[in-house]
Short mmCIF file of C-alpha atoms in Angstrom, two decimals:
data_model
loop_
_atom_site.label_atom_id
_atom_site.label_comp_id
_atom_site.label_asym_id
_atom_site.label_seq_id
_atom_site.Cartn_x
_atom_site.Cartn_y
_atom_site.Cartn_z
CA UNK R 20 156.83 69.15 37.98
CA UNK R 21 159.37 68.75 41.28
CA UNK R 22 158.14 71.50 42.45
CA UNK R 23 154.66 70.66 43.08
CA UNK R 24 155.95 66.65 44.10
CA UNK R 25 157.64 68.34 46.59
CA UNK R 26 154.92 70.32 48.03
CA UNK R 27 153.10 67.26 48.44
CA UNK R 28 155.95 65.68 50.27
CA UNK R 29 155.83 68.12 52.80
CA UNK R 30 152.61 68.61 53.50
CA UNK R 31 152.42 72.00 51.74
CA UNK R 32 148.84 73.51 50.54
CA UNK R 33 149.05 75.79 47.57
CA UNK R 34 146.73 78.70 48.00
CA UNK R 35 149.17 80.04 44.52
CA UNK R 36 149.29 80.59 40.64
CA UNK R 37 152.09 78.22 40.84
CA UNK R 38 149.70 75.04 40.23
CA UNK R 39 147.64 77.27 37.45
CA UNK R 40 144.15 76.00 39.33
CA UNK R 41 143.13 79.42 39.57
CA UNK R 42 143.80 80.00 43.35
CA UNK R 43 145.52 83.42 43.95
CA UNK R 44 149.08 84.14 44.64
CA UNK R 45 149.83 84.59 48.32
CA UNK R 46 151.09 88.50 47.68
CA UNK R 47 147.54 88.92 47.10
CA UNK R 48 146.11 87.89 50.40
CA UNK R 49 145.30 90.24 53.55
CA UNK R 50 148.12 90.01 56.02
CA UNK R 51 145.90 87.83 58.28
CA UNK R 52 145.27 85.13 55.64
CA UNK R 53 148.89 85.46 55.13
CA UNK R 54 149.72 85.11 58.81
CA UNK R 55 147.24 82.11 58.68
CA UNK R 56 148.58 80.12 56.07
CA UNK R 57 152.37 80.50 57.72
CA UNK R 58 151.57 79.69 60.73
CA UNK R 59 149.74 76.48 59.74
CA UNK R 60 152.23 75.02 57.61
CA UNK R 61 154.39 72.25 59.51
CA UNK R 62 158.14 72.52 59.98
CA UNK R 63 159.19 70.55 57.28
CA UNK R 64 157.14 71.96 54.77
CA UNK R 65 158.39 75.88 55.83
CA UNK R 66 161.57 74.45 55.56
CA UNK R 67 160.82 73.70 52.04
CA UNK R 68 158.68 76.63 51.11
CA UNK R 69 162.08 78.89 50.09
CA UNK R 70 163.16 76.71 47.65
CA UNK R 71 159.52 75.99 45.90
CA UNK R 72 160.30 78.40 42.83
CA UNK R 73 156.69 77.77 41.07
CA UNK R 74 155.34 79.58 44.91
CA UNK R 75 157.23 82.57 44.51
CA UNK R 76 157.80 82.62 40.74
CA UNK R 77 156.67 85.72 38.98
CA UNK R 78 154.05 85.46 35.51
CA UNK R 79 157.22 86.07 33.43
CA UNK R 80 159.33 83.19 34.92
CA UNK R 81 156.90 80.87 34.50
CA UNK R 82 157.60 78.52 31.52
CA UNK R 83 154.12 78.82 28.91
CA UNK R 84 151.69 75.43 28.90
CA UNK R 85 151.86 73.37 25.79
CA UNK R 86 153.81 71.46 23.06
CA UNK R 87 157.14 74.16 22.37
CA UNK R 88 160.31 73.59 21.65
CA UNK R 89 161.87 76.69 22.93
CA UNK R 90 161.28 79.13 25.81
CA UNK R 91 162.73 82.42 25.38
CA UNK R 92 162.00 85.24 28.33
CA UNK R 93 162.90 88.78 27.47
CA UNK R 94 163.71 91.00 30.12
CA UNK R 95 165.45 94.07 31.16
CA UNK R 96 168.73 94.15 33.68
CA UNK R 97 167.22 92.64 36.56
CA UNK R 98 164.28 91.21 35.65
CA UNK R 99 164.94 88.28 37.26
CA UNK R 100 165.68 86.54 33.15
CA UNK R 101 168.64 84.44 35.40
CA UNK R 102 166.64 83.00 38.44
CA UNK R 103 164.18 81.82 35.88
CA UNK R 104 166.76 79.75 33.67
CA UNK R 105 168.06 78.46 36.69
CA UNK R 106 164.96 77.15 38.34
CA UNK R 107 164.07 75.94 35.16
CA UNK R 108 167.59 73.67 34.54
CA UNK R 109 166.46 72.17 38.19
CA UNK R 110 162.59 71.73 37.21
CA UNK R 111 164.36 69.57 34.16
CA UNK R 112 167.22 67.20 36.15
CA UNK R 113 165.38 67.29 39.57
CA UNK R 114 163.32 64.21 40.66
CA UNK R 115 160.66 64.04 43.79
CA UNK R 116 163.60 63.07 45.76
CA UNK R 117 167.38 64.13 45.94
CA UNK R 118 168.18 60.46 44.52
CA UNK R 119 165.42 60.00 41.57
CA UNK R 120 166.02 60.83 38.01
CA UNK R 121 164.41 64.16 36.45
CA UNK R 122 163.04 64.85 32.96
CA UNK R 123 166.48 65.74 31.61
CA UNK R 124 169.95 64.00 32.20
CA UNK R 125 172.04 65.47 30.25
CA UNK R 126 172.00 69.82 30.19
CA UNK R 127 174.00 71.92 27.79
CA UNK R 128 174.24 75.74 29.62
CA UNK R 129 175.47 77.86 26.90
CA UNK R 130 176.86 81.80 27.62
CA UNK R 131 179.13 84.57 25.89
CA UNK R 132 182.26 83.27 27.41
CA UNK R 133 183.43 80.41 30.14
CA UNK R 134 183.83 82.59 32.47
CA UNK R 135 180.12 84.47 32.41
CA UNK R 136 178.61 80.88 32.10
CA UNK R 137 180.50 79.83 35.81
CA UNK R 138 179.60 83.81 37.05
CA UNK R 139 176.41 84.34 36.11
CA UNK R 140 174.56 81.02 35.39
CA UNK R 141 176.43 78.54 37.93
CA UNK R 142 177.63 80.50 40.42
CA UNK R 143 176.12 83.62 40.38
CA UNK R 144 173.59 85.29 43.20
CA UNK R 145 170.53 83.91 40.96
CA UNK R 146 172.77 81.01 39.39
CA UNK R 147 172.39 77.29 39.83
CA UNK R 148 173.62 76.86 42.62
CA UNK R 149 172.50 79.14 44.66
CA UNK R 150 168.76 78.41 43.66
CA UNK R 151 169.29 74.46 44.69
CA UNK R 152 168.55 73.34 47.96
CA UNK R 153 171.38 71.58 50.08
CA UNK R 154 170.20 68.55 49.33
CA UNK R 155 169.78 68.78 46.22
CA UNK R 156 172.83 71.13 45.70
CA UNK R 157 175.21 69.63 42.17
CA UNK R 158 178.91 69.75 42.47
CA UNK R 159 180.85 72.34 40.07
CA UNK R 160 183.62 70.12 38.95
CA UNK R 161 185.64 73.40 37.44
CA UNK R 162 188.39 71.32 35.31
CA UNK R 163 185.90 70.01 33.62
CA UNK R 164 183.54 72.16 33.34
CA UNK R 165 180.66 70.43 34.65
CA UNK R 166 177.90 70.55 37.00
CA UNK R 167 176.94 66.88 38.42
CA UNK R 168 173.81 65.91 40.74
CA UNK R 169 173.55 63.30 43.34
CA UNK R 170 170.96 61.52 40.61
CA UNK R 171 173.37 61.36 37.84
CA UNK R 172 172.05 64.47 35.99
CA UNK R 173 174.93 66.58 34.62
CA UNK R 174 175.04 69.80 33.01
CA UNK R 175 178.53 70.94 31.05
CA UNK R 176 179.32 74.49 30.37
CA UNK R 177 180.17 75.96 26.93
CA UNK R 178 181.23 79.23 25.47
CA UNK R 179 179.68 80.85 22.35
CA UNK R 180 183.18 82.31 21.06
CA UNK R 181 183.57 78.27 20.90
CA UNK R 182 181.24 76.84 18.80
CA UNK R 183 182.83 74.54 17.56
CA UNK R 184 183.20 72.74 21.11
CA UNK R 185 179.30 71.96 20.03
CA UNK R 186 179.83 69.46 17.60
CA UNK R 187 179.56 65.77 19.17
CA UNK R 188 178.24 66.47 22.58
CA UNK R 189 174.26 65.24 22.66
CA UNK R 190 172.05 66.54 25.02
CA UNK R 191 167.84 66.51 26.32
CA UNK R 192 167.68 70.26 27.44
CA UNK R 193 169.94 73.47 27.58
CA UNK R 194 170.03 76.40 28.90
CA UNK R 195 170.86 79.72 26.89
CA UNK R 196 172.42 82.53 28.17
CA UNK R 197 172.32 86.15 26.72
CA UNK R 198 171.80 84.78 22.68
CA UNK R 199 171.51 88.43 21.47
CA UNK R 200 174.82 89.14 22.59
CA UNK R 201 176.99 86.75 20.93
CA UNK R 202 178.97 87.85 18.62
CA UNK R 203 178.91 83.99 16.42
CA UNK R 204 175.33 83.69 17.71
CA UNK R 205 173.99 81.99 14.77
CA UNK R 206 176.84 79.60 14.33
CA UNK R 207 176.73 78.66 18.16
CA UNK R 208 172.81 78.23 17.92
CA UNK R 209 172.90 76.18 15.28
CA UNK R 210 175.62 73.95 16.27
CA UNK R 211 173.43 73.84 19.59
CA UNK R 212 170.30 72.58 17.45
CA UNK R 213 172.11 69.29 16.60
CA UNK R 214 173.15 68.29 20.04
CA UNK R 215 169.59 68.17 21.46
CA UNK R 216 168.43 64.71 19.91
CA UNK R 217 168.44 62.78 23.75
CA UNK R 218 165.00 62.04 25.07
CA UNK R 219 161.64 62.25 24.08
CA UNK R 220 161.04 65.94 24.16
CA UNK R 221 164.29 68.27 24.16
CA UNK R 222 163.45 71.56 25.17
CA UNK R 223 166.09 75.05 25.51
CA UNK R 224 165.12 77.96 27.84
CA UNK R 225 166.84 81.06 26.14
CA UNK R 226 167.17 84.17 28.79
CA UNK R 227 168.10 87.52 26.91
CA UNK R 228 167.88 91.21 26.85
CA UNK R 229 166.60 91.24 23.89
CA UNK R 230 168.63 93.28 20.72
CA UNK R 231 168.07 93.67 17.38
CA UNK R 232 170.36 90.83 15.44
CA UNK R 233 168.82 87.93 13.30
CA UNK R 234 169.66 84.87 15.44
CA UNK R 235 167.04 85.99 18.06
CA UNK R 236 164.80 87.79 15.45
CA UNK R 237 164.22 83.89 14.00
CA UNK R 238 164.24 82.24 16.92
CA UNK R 239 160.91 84.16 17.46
CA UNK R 240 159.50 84.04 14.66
CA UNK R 241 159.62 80.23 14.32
CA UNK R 242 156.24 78.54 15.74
CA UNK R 243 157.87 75.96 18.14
CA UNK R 244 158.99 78.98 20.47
CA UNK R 245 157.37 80.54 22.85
CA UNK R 246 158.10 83.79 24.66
CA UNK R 247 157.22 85.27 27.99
CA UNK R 248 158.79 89.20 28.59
CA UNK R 249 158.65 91.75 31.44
CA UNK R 250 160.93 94.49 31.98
CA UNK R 251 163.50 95.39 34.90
CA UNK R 252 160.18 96.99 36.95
CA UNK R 253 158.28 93.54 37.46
CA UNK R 254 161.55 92.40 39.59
CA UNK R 255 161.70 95.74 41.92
CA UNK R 256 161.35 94.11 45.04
CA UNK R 257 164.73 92.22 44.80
CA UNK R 258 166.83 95.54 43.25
CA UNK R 259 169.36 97.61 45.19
CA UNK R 260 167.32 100.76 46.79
CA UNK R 261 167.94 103.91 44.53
CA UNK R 262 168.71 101.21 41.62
CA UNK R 263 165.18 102.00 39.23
CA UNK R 264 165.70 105.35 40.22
CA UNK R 265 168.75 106.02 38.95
CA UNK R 266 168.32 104.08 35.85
CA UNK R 267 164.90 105.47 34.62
CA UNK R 268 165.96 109.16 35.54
CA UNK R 269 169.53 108.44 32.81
CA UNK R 270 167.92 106.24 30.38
CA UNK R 271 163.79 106.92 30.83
CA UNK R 272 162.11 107.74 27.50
CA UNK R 273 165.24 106.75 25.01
CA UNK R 274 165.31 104.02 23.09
CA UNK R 275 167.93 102.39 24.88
CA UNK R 276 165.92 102.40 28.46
CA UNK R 277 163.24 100.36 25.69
CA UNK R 278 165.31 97.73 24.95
CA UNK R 279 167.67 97.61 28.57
CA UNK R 280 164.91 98.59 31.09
CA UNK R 281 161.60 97.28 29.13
CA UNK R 282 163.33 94.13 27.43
CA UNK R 283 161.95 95.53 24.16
CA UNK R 284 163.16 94.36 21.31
CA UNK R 285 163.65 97.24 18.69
CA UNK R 286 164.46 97.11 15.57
CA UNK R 287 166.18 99.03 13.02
CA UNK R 288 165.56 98.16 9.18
CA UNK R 289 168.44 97.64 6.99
CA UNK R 290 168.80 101.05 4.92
CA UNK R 291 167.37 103.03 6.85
CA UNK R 292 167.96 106.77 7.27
CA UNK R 293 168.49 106.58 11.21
CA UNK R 294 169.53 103.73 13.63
CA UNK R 295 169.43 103.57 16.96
CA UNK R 296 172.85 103.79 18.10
CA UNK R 297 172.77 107.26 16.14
CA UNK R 298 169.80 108.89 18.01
CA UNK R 299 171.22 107.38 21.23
CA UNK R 300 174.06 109.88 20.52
CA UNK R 301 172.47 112.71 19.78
CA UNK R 302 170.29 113.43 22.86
CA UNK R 303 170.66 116.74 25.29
CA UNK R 304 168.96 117.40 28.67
CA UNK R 305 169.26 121.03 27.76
CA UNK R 306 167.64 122.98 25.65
CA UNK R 307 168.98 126.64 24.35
CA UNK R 308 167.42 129.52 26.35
CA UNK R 309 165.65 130.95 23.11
CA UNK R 310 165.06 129.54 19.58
CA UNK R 311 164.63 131.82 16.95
CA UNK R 312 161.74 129.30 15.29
CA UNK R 313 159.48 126.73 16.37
CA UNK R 314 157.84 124.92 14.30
CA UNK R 315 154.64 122.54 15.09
CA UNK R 316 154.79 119.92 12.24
CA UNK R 317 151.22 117.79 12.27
CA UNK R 318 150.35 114.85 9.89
CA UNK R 319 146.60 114.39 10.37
CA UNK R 320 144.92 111.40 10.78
CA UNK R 321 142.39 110.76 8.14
CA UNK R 322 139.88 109.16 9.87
CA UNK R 323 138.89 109.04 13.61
CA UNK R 324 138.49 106.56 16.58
CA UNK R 325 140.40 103.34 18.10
CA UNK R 326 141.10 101.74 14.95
CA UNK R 327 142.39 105.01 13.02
CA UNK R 328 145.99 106.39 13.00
CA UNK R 329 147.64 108.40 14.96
CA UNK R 330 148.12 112.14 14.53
CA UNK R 331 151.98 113.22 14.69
CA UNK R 332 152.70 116.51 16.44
CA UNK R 333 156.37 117.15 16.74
CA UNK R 334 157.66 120.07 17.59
CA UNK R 335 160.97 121.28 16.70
CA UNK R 336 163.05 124.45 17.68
CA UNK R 337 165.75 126.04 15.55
CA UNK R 338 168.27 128.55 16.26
CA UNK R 339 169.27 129.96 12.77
CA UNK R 340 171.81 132.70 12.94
CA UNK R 341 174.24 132.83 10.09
CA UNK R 342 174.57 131.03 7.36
CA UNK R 343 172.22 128.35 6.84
CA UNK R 344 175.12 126.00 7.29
CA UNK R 345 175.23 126.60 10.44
CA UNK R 346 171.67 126.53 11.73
CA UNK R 347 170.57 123.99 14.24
CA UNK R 348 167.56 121.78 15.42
CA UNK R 349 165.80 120.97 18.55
CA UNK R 350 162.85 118.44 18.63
CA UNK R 351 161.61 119.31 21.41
CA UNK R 352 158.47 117.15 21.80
CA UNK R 353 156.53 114.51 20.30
CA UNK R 354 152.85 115.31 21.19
CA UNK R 355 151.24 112.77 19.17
CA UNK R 356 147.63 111.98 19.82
CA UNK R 357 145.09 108.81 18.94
CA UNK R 358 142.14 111.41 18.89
CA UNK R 359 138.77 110.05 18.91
CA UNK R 360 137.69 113.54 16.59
CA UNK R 361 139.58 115.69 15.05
CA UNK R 362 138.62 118.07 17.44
CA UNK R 363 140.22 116.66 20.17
CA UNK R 364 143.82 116.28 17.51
CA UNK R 365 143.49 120.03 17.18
CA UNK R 366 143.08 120.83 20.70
CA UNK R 367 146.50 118.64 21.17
CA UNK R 368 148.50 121.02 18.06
CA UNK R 369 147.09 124.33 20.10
CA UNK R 370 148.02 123.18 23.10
CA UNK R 371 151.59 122.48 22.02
CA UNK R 372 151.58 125.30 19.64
CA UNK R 373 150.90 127.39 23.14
CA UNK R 374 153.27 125.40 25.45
CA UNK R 375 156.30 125.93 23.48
CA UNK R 376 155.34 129.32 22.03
CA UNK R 377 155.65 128.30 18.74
CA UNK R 378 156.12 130.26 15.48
CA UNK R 379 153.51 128.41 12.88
CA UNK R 380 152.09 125.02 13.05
CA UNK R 381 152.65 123.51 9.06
CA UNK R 382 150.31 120.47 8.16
CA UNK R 383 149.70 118.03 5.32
CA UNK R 384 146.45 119.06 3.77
CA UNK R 385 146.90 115.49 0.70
CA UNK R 386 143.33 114.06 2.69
CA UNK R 387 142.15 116.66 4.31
CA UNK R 388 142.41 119.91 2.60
CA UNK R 389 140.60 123.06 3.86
CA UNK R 390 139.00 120.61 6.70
CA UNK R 391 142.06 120.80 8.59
CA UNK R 392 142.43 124.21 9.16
CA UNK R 393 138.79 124.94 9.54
CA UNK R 394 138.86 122.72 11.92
CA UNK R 395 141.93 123.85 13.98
CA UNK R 396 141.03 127.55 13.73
CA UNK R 397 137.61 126.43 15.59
CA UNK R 398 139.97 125.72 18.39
CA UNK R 399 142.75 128.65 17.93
CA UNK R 400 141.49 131.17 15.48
CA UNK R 401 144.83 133.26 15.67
CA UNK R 402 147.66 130.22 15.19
CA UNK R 403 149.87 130.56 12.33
CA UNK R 404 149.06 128.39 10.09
CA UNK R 405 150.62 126.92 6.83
CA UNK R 406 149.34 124.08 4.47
CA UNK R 407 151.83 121.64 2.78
CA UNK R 408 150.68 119.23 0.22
CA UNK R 409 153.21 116.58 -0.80
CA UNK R 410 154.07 115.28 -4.40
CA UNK R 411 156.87 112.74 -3.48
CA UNK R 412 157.09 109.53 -1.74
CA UNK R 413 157.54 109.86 2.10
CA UNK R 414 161.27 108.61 1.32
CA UNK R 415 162.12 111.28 -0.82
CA UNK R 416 160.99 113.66 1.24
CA UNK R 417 162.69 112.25 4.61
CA UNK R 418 166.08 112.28 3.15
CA UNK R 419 166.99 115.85 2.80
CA UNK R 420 165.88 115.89 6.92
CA UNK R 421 167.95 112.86 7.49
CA UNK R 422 171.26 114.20 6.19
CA UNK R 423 170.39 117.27 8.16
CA UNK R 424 171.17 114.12 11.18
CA UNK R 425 174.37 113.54 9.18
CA UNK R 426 175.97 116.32 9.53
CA UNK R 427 175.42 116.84 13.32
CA UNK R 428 172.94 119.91 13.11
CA UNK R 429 170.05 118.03 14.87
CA UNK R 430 169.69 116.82 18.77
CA UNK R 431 166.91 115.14 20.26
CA UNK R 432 165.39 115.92 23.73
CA UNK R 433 164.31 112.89 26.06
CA UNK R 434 161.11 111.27 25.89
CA UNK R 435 160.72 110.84 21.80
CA UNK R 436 160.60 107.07 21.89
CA UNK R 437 158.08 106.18 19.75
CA UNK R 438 159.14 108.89 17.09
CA UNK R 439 162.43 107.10 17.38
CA UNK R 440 161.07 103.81 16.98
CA UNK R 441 159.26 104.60 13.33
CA UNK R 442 162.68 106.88 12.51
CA UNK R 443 164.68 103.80 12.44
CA UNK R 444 161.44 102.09 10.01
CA UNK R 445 161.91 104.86 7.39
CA UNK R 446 164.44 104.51 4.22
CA UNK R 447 164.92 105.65 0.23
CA UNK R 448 162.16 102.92 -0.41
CA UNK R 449 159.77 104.40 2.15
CA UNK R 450 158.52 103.63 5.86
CA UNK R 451 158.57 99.67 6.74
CA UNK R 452 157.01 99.61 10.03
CA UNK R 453 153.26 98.76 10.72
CA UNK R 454 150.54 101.45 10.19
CA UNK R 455 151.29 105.13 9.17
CA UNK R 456 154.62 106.81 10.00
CA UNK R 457 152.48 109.43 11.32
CA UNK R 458 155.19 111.03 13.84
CA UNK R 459 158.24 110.89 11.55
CA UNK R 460 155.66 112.57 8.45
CA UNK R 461 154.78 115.84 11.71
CA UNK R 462 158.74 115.37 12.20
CA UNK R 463 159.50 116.03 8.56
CA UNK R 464 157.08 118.79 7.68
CA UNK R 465 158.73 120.52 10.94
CA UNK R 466 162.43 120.08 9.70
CA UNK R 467 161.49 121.19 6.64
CA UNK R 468 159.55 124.57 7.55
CA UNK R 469 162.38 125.18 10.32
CA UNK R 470 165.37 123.92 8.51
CA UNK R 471 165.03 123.78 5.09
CA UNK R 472 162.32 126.20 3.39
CA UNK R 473 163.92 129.17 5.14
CA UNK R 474 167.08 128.39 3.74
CA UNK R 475 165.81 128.46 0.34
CA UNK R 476 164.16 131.67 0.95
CA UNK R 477 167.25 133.35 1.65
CA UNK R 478 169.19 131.79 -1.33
CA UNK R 479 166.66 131.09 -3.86
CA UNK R 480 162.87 130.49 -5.23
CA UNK R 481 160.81 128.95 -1.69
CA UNK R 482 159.35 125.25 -2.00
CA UNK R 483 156.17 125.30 -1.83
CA UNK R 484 155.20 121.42 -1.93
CA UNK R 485 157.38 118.53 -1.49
#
C-alpha cells in the first residue's frame, strides 16, 4: 500500500486503524495524546500527513481485506462515496516514490456522462486531483481525455451513454462512478468486464447511491464483490453547516431519505401493488383537524421474543362525508412493536388507540382467537374492539386497499418507512419480502374497517371476514 510506504519514508508512526494492527484512530485519543503525537512528528512527515488517506480514512472508505474482484461502497449524498474512489485510483497507480510504478498502469474511470466524469471524479472538490499531492499530481490532458502520471500510469475517461467506446481499450483497474444511475448500465458494465484482462489481479471500485435497477442488484449478489456502506451522517464533519439539517427535516422518515440519506438500497418487486415513487407522492405534513374514524388495525404476532415477528399497529384516519366515493384516508402512524409478551404488544395498541383517540382497534384473531382480546382488555378493558378472521390470501385481500392508492383517496404521513418498505414487497401472488408482512396485514385490516366495511354497510350486506 503507498500509503503506508510513505509513512515510512517520512518518519511517520501510526498510532491509526489505517494499518488494521489494532491501534486506535487518532479521533479517539485525549487532546493531549493528540497534541503529543503532532508535535513529535518531524517536518517532513507533517508535511505528508494530509495526503496519507488510509490516516484519515473513515471504516466505509476503506477497501475490505481479501481476494475480491469488485469494491462497491454505498453511500448517501455526501458520504464521502467520491474521496474514497479517488484515493483508491491513487492507492492503485501510485508507487513509494513520485517516479516508481504502482499496482495498476492502465485505469478506466467510468461516469454518466464526459462531463460528470471530468466534474466530479477528476476535477471535482473530492476528485483526483485534488486528493494527489503536488508531487504526485497527474496531468488532465482534456482532448484526450486522459489523466497521465509522472510514472507512466494513465487513466482515460469514458461515458456510460457511450458504451460502445468500451470495446478494445484493455485495462488493470477502473473506477465506477454512480452505476445505479445509468440509464445503459448493464450494457456499459458489461462492455467494462472485457477490458479488465491487464495484470495479475484487475480490480473496479464502484461508488453509488445505491437504487433499485438490476445492474447493481447483480453486481451484489455475485461472490467476487464486496461492499462497504454508510450513509450521508458518517461524513458530517466535512458538510455545509445547516446541510443534515435541512435534509433530514424534508426527507427524514420517507423512503427516499432511505435510499439518498442512508445509501439504502430499496427495492420494489415487479407487480407489486405500490412502488416507491408512488408513496413518495402521496405524503402530507398536515393532517385534517378532525377525522370522523380512526381505526387501529393490529396483526398479532404469534409467538413472542427476539426471534418472533413483529406486531403491526397502523393507524389510519378517515374523513367520510358523502358518498363513499369520496371518502379519504390518513395513516397516521405505524406503531409497530417486536414485543417480548404479548402484554407489552397490547400495551403498544392502547397506547396508540389513546394517542390518536381512536374509534375501534380491529385485529386478526386466524392464531390467536379469543387470546387476543383477553389479553388486550387486561390492559384497556373499555377499547372498542373488533375481531377479523381472514379466508383469502394476503394478496387478495391487499388489493381492494391498493386501488383505494389508485384512485388518489389515500396520503401517507412522515415517518412510515418500514410500512413502506414491505408495501412495495406485496402483489396479486402475495408478500415477497423476508418474514411476515406484519405492518402492511395492521395496514389492511385498518383500510378495510375505515374505508371499505362502512361503505358496504351503507350500500349493502357488511363483510364480515375477508
Amino acid at each position: 500500500m503507498p500509503g503506508v510506504t510513505q509513512a515510512k519514508e517520512t518518519g511517520l508512526i501510526w498510532p491509526v486503524r489505517g494499518l488494521k494492527s489494532g491501534a486506535v484512530s487518532i479521533c479517539c485519543l485525549s487532546e493531549a495524546e493528540r497534541d503529543r503525537f503532532i508535535d513529535g512528528l518531524s517536518d517532513n512527515a507533517l508535511a505528508a500527513l494530509p495526503w496519507l488517506f488510509d490516516f484519515w480514512a473513515l471504516d466505509h472508505q476503506v477497501p475490505p481485506a481479501g481476494d475480491w474482484r469488485t469494491w462497491v461502497i454505498l453511500g448517501g449524498h455526501g458520504a464521502g462515496k467520491t474521496r474514497a474512489g479517488a484515493e483508491w485510483v491513487r492507492s492503485q497507480v501510485e508507487g513509494a516514490r513520485p517516479r516508481q510504478a504502482g499496482a495498476a498502469r492502465r485505469v478506466a474511470l467510468v461516469g454518466e456522462t464526459y462531463e460528470q466524469v471530468r466534474d466530479v471524479m477528476i476535477e471535482g472538490d473530492s476528485g483526483i486531483l485534488a486528493c494527489s499531492p503536488p508531487d504526485r499530481r497527474p496531468i488532465w490532458k482534456a482532448g484526450q481525455r486522459k489523466l497521465v502520471w509522472q510514472n507512466g500510469a494513465e487513466a482515460q475517461a469514458f461515458s456510460a451513454h457511450d458504451p460502445e467506446a468500451l470495446r478494445g481499450p484493455q485495462f488493470d483497474a477502473a473506477w465506477v462512478d454512480e452505476l445505479a444511475k445509468w440509464k445503459r448500465g448493464q450494457e456499459t458494465w458489461d462492455n467494462l468486464q472485457f477490458c479488465l484482462r491487464l495484470g495479475s489481479d484487475p480490480r473496479v471500485c464502484v461508488t453509488t447511491t445505491p437504487r433499485n435497477v438490476d445492474v447493481l442488484k447483480d453486481l451484489l449478489a455475485r461472490p467476487s464483490t464486496v461492499s462497504t456502506h454508510a450513509p450521508t451522517e458518517a461524513n458530517r464533519a466535512h458538510l455545509a453547516r445547516g446541510f443534515l439539517e435541512e435534509v433530514r427535516a424534508r426527507y427524514e422518515g420517507t423512503r427516499l431519505g432511505r435510499q439518498e440519506l442512508d445509501g439504502m438500497l430499496l427495492e420494489d418487486m415487479e407487480g407489486a401493488f405500490w412502488t416507491t415513487s408512488g408513496l413518495d407522492g402521496i405524503r402530507v405534513d398536515k393532517m385534517p383537524e378532525a377525522f370522523d374514524r380512526v381505526i387501529v388495525g393490529v396483526d398479532p404476532a404469534v409467538t413472542s421474543g427476539g426471534a418472533s415477528d413483529e406486531t403491526g399497529i397502523v393507524v389510519v384516519g378517515a374523513v367520510t362525508k358523502g358518498a363513499p366515493k369520496d371518502w379519504r384516508a390518513w395513516v397516521i402512524e405505524d406503531a409497530s412493536v417486536s414485543a417480548a409478551s404479548p402484554t407489552e404488544w397490547a400495551e403498544a395498541v392502547a397506547d396508540a388507540y389513546a394517542r390518536h383517540n381512536a374509534h375501534r382497534v380491529v385485529a386478526e384473531g386466524n392464531q390467536g382467537g379469543e387470546m387476543i382480546e383477553a389479553v388486550l382488555r387486561q390492559v384497556a378493558p373499555l377499547v372498542s374492539y373488533r375481531k377479523v378472521t381472514a379466508r383469502q390470501a394476503k394478496g387478495v385481500r391487499a388489493e381492494p386497499v391498493a386501488a383505494l392508492y389508485e384512485q388518489g383517496r389515500v396520503r401517507h404521513g412522515r415517518g412510515l418507512s418500514r410500512l413502506e418498505d414491505q408495501m412495495c414487497r406485496m402483489g396479486t401472488t402475495g408478500f415477497q419480502g423476508r418474514g411476515s408482512p406484519d405492518r402492511v396485514d395492521a395496514l389492511v385490516w385498518a383500510m378495510w374497517e375505515a374505508m371499505l366495511d362502512p361503505a358496504r354497510m351503507r350500500t349493502g350486506p357488511r363483510m364480515r371476514v375477508l
